Coordinates of C-alpha atoms in Angstrom, one line a residue:
M1 CA 31.8 14.9 -18.3
F2 CA 28.1 14.7 -19.1
K3 CA 25.7 15.6 -16.3
D4 CA 22.0 14.9 -16.8
G5 CA 22.4 15.5 -20.5
K6 CA 23.1 19.2 -20.0
D7 CA 26.2 19.2 -22.2
S8 CA 25.0 16.6 -24.8
C9 CA 22.0 15.5 -26.7
I10 CA 20.9 12.2 -28.2
D11 CA 19.8 11.9 -31.8
S12 CA 18.8 8.6 -33.4
N13 CA 17.6 10.1 -36.6
H14 CA 20.9 10.7 -38.4
L15 CA 21.9 7.1 -39.0
K16 CA 22.3 5.6 -42.5
S17 CA 19.5 3.5 -43.9
G18 CA 19.7 -0.1 -42.7
S19 CA 21.5 0.8 -39.5
S20 CA 20.7 0.6 -35.8
G21 CA 22.2 2.9 -33.2
T22 CA 22.5 6.3 -31.6
V23 CA 24.6 9.4 -32.0
T24 CA 25.5 11.6 -29.1
Y25 CA 26.2 15.2 -30.0
D26 CA 27.9 17.9 -28.0
K27 CA 25.5 20.8 -27.6
K28 CA 28.3 23.3 -27.5
D29 CA 29.6 22.0 -30.8
P30 CA 26.9 20.3 -32.9
G31 CA 29.5 19.2 -35.4
K32 CA 31.2 17.1 -32.8
Y33 CA 29.8 13.7 -31.9
V34 CA 31.0 11.8 -28.9
S35 CA 29.6 8.3 -29.2
K36 CA 28.1 6.7 -32.3
F37 CA 26.7 3.2 -32.6
Y38 CA 26.3 1.8 -36.0
F39 CA 25.1 -1.7 -36.8
S40 CA 24.3 -3.0 -40.3
N41 CA 21.7 -5.6 -41.1
V42 CA 21.1 -6.8 -37.6
P43 CA 19.1 -10.0 -38.0
I44 CA 15.5 -10.4 -37.0
G45 CA 15.2 -11.6 -33.4
P46 CA 15.3 -10.3 -29.9
T47 CA 16.2 -6.7 -29.2
F48 CA 19.9 -6.0 -29.4
T49 CA 21.6 -4.1 -26.6
F50 CA 25.3 -3.1 -27.0
E51 CA 27.6 -2.0 -24.2
V52 CA 30.4 0.4 -24.7
L53 CA 32.2 2.8 -22.2
V54 CA 31.1 6.4 -22.3
P55 CA 32.1 9.2 -20.0
D56 CA 30.5 8.8 -16.5
S57 CA 26.8 8.6 -17.5
L58 CA 24.6 9.6 -20.3
P59 CA 20.8 10.2 -20.4
E60 CA 18.5 7.4 -21.4
T61 CA 18.7 6.9 -25.2
S62 CA 16.8 5.0 -27.9
T63 CA 17.9 3.4 -31.1
T64 CA 16.5 3.2 -34.6
N65 CA 15.6 -0.2 -36.0
P66 CA 17.1 -2.2 -38.8
P67 CA 14.7 -2.2 -41.8
T68 CA 13.7 -5.9 -41.3
A69 CA 12.9 -5.5 -37.5
P70 CA 9.6 -4.4 -36.0
R71 CA 9.2 -0.6 -36.0
E72 CA 9.7 0.1 -32.4
N73 CA 12.4 2.0 -30.4
L74 CA 15.1 -0.2 -28.8
E75 CA 16.6 0.7 -25.4
L76 CA 20.4 1.3 -25.2
E77 CA 21.6 0.8 -21.7
N78 CA 24.4 -0.5 -19.5
C79 CA 27.0 1.1 -21.8
E80 CA 30.5 0.0 -20.8
L81 CA 33.4 -1.9 -22.3
Q82 CA 34.5 -4.8 -20.3
E83 CA 37.8 -6.7 -20.2
R84 CA 40.7 -5.7 -22.4
I85 CA 41.9 -8.9 -24.0
G86 CA 44.5 -7.7 -26.5
E87 CA 46.6 -4.8 -27.6
G88 CA 48.5 -3.9 -30.7
E89 CA 50.5 -0.9 -31.9
F90 CA 47.4 1.1 -33.0
A91 CA 44.4 -0.6 -31.3
E92 CA 43.1 -2.3 -28.2
V93 CA 40.6 -5.2 -28.2
Y94 CA 37.9 -5.3 -25.5
T95 CA 35.0 -7.6 -24.7
A96 CA 31.6 -6.0 -24.6
N97 CA 28.0 -7.1 -24.2
F98 CA 25.7 -7.0 -27.2
H99 CA 22.2 -8.3 -26.2
N100 CA 23.6 -10.7 -23.6
T101 CA 26.1 -11.9 -26.1
V102 CA 29.8 -11.3 -25.6
V103 CA 31.4 -9.5 -28.6
A104 CA 34.8 -8.1 -29.4
V105 CA 35.5 -4.4 -29.9
K106 CA 38.7 -3.4 -31.7
L107 CA 39.1 0.2 -30.5
F108 CA 41.8 2.3 -32.1
K109 CA 44.1 4.1 -29.6
N110 CA 44.2 7.5 -31.3
K111 CA 41.5 10.1 -31.9
F112 CA 40.8 10.8 -35.6
K113 CA 38.9 13.3 -37.7
R114 CA 35.4 12.4 -39.0
D115 CA 36.6 11.4 -42.4
I116 CA 38.5 8.5 -40.8
H117 CA 35.4 7.6 -38.9
R118 CA 33.3 7.6 -42.1
L119 CA 35.9 5.4 -43.9
V120 CA 35.9 2.9 -41.1
E121 CA 32.1 2.8 -41.1
T122 CA 32.0 2.3 -44.9
E123 CA 34.5 -0.5 -44.9
V124 CA 33.0 -2.3 -42.0
N125 CA 29.5 -1.9 -43.4
K126 CA 30.8 -3.8 -46.5
L127 CA 32.3 -6.6 -44.4
A128 CA 29.1 -6.9 -42.4
Q129 CA 27.3 -8.0 -45.5
L130 CA 29.5 -11.1 -45.9
R131 CA 28.6 -14.5 -44.5
H132 CA 30.9 -17.5 -44.4
P133 CA 31.4 -20.0 -41.6
N134 CA 35.2 -19.4 -41.6
V135 CA 35.2 -15.6 -41.7
I136 CA 34.5 -13.6 -38.6
Q137 CA 31.2 -11.8 -38.5
Y138 CA 31.4 -8.0 -38.4
M139 CA 28.5 -6.2 -36.7
G140 CA 29.3 -2.5 -37.1
T141 CA 31.3 0.3 -35.7
I142 CA 31.4 2.6 -32.7
V143 CA 33.1 5.9 -32.0
F144 CA 34.2 6.6 -28.4
Q145 CA 35.8 10.0 -27.7
N146 CA 36.7 10.3 -31.4
R147 CA 38.3 6.9 -31.4
P148 CA 36.7 4.6 -34.0
G149 CA 36.1 1.0 -33.1
I150 CA 35.0 -2.2 -34.9
V151 CA 32.4 -4.5 -33.3
M152 CA 32.8 -8.2 -34.3
E153 CA 32.1 -11.7 -33.2
K154 CA 34.1 -12.8 -30.2
M155 CA 36.2 -16.0 -30.4
K156 CA 37.9 -17.9 -27.6
M157 CA 41.6 -17.6 -28.8
S158 CA 43.9 -17.1 -31.7
L159 CA 46.3 -19.5 -33.4
D160 CA 49.0 -17.1 -32.2
D161 CA 47.9 -17.7 -28.6
V162 CA 48.1 -21.4 -29.1
L163 CA 51.6 -21.2 -30.7
V164 CA 53.0 -18.8 -28.0
E165 CA 51.8 -21.1 -25.3
N166 CA 53.5 -24.0 -27.0
N167 CA 50.4 -26.2 -26.8
E168 CA 50.7 -29.6 -28.3
I169 CA 48.5 -29.7 -31.4
S170 CA 47.7 -33.0 -33.0
I171 CA 48.0 -33.4 -36.8
Q172 CA 44.2 -33.8 -36.9
T173 CA 43.8 -30.4 -35.3
K174 CA 46.4 -28.8 -37.5
K175 CA 44.7 -30.2 -40.6
K176 CA 41.3 -28.8 -39.4
I177 CA 42.9 -25.4 -39.0
F178 CA 44.6 -25.4 -42.3
I179 CA 41.5 -26.7 -44.2
D180 CA 39.3 -24.0 -42.6
I181 CA 41.8 -21.3 -43.4
A182 CA 41.9 -22.4 -47.0
Q183 CA 38.1 -22.5 -47.2
A184 CA 38.0 -19.0 -45.9
L185 CA 40.5 -17.8 -48.5
C186 CA 38.6 -19.6 -51.2
F187 CA 35.6 -17.5 -50.3
I188 CA 37.6 -14.3 -50.0
H189 CA 39.4 -14.8 -53.3
S190 CA 36.1 -15.5 -55.1
L191 CA 35.1 -11.9 -54.4
P192 CA 36.0 -9.2 -56.9
N193 CA 39.7 -8.0 -56.5
S194 CA 39.7 -9.4 -53.0
Y195 CA 42.4 -10.8 -50.7
H196 CA 43.0 -10.9 -47.0
G197 CA 46.2 -8.8 -47.0
D198 CA 47.6 -9.6 -43.6
L199 CA 47.2 -13.4 -43.0
K200 CA 49.1 -14.4 -39.8
P201 CA 48.4 -16.6 -36.7
A202 CA 47.0 -13.6 -34.8
N203 CA 44.3 -13.2 -37.4
V204 CA 43.3 -16.8 -37.2
L205 CA 40.7 -17.1 -34.5
L206 CA 39.6 -20.3 -32.8
N207 CA 36.7 -21.7 -30.8
G208 CA 36.6 -25.1 -29.2
E209 CA 39.2 -27.3 -27.5
I210 CA 42.6 -27.4 -29.1
T211 CA 43.0 -31.0 -28.0
N212 CA 39.9 -32.1 -29.8
A213 CA 39.9 -31.4 -33.5
S214 CA 36.2 -32.1 -33.9
T215 CA 35.3 -29.2 -31.7
I216 CA 37.5 -26.6 -33.4
V217 CA 35.9 -23.7 -35.3
V218 CA 38.3 -21.5 -37.3
K219 CA 37.5 -18.0 -38.5
L220 CA 39.7 -15.3 -40.2
C221 CA 39.6 -11.8 -38.9
D222 CA 40.9 -8.4 -40.2
F223 CA 40.0 -9.5 -43.7
S224 CA 40.3 -6.8 -46.3
Q225 CA 41.1 -4.0 -43.8
A226 CA 44.0 -2.6 -45.7
R227 CA 42.2 0.7 -46.4
I228 CA 41.3 1.1 -42.7
R229 CA 44.8 0.2 -41.6
F230 CA 46.4 2.6 -44.1
A231 CA 44.0 5.5 -43.2
V232 CA 44.5 5.0 -39.5
T233 CA 48.2 4.4 -39.5
S234 CA 49.1 7.1 -42.0
S235 CA 47.2 9.7 -40.0
I236 CA 49.6 8.9 -37.2
S237 CA 52.9 8.4 -39.1
S238 CA 54.1 8.7 -42.6
A239 CA 56.2 5.5 -42.1
T240 CA 53.1 3.3 -42.7
T241 CA 53.4 -0.5 -42.8
I242 CA 50.0 -2.2 -43.2
Y243 CA 51.3 -5.7 -43.3
T244 CA 53.4 -8.0 -41.0
P245 CA 56.9 -8.3 -42.6
R246 CA 57.7 -11.9 -41.5
Y247 CA 54.5 -13.2 -43.3
A248 CA 54.6 -10.7 -46.2
A249 CA 55.1 -11.7 -49.8
P250 CA 58.1 -9.9 -51.4
E251 CA 55.9 -7.8 -53.7
L252 CA 54.4 -6.0 -50.6
S253 CA 57.9 -4.9 -49.5
L254 CA 58.7 -3.9 -53.1
G255 CA 55.6 -1.8 -53.5
L256 CA 54.4 -3.9 -56.5
S257 CA 50.8 -4.7 -57.4
K258 CA 48.9 -6.8 -54.9
T259 CA 46.9 -9.8 -55.8
S260 CA 45.4 -12.8 -54.0
A261 CA 48.8 -14.4 -54.4
I262 CA 50.0 -12.5 -51.4
D263 CA 47.8 -14.6 -49.2
I264 CA 49.2 -17.8 -50.6
F265 CA 52.7 -16.7 -49.6
S266 CA 51.5 -15.8 -46.1
F267 CA 49.6 -19.0 -45.7
G268 CA 52.7 -21.0 -46.6
I269 CA 54.7 -19.2 -43.8
L270 CA 51.8 -19.8 -41.4
I271 CA 51.7 -23.5 -42.1
W272 CA 55.4 -23.8 -41.6
E273 CA 55.2 -22.0 -38.2
S274 CA 52.3 -24.2 -37.1
L275 CA 54.1 -27.4 -38.1
T276 CA 57.4 -26.5 -36.4
G277 CA 56.3 -24.3 -33.6
E278 CA 59.1 -21.9 -34.5
T279 CA 58.9 -18.2 -35.3
P280 CA 59.8 -17.6 -39.0
F281 CA 62.8 -15.4 -39.7
L282 CA 63.4 -15.0 -36.0
N283 CA 67.1 -14.3 -36.4
E284 CA 66.9 -12.0 -39.4
E285 CA 67.7 -8.3 -38.7
N286 CA 65.9 -7.2 -41.9
V287 CA 63.1 -9.6 -42.6
C288 CA 61.9 -7.8 -45.7
K289 CA 65.3 -7.8 -47.2
A290 CA 65.8 -11.5 -46.5
I291 CA 62.5 -12.5 -48.1
C292 CA 63.0 -10.3 -51.1
G293 CA 66.5 -11.9 -51.4
G294 CA 65.0 -15.4 -51.6
D295 CA 65.5 -16.6 -48.0
R296 CA 62.8 -19.1 -46.8
P297 CA 62.3 -21.3 -43.7
S298 CA 64.0 -24.7 -43.9
V299 CA 61.8 -27.6 -45.0
K300 CA 64.6 -30.3 -45.0
N301 CA 62.9 -32.3 -42.3
F302 CA 59.5 -32.2 -43.8
D303 CA 57.6 -34.9 -45.8
K304 CA 58.4 -34.4 -49.5
N305 CA 54.8 -33.6 -50.4
V306 CA 54.6 -30.9 -47.6
S307 CA 57.9 -29.4 -48.5
N308 CA 56.9 -29.3 -52.2
L309 CA 53.6 -27.5 -51.4
L310 CA 55.3 -24.9 -49.1
T311 CA 58.0 -24.3 -51.6
A312 CA 55.4 -23.6 -54.3
M313 CA 53.4 -21.4 -52.0
W314 CA 56.2 -19.0 -51.1
Q315 CA 57.7 -18.7 -54.6
G316 CA 59.1 -15.2 -55.2
K317 CA 57.0 -14.5 -58.3
P318 CA 53.3 -14.2 -57.6
D319 CA 52.2 -16.0 -60.8
Q320 CA 54.3 -19.0 -59.9
R321 CA 52.3 -19.7 -56.7
P322 CA 49.3 -22.0 -56.8
S323 CA 45.8 -20.8 -56.4
I324 CA 44.0 -21.3 -53.1
S325 CA 41.8 -24.0 -54.6
T326 CA 44.9 -25.9 -55.6
V327 CA 46.4 -25.5 -52.2
L328 CA 43.1 -26.8 -50.6
Q329 CA 43.1 -29.8 -52.8
K330 CA 46.7 -30.6 -52.1
M331 CA 46.2 -30.3 -48.3
K332 CA 43.3 -32.7 -48.4
E333 CA 45.6 -35.2 -50.1
I334 CA 48.7 -34.7 -47.9
F335 CA 47.4 -34.4 -44.4

């Protein structure tokens, strides 16, 4: 517990160039930091305030400025996480307030050494440089009680939420979702040696009204976080899986080289699930074995053009799958 700053001190001078935030150090152990706020390339505009939960209370703090902002200290106040909106095996997702704007914070459950914190910072800093209307905007990282967290744009729901709730989705809305996903992948695949790596409905975020296709905004999250997931999960268990088996291309299970073709396979499975409302490989005891053995969801009741496209997308050999630009063009013709 911190009381009037007696057991901690605030230092805003040890942040990387181009960042905005504070570092709280333990006076008894200067090498140990308690909470770190790191934001990269915050756009010019009103002062940003970020909220994250810290033990009881901390003394008043100040933040350094991003290089493009006016050179004045920024106040950091009202530091608390808000509602928990999601939970996975290794992380929880909270809402938080960032300059009166609701953001999402993905906070890992376990405490980690500083090298893991630095890796998360480095990877998220790279992602924060990217701009695309169909890719979630990353803002930076935090550390709370040695638990790294990722701060990102908050969306209303995920495609997984929609599918789980069995909401009726019109073909117009499905087309909008598929096209936007394809456009996001076109952008991701245009970057050097880049792919999403874990494409699934839970990583497709949505804003708007699901019953009105014209209002839907689609953005991919967890893009290119394989290094983060591997570092975080492998520090907990040696049995590390950094992909979701039922959407994973066979080369992932076989430990072969990864290319952008892994996203094409996953996208095909995602499209099938969205069209049918069914969970792929639900009755398979060993999904990886089934996929590597050539098992695929049934397309016998699909339109021929759709079935041909999906069959091409989930081919066993990566070089036999179409590129995302080809998939995008085909979808525009089919739907």
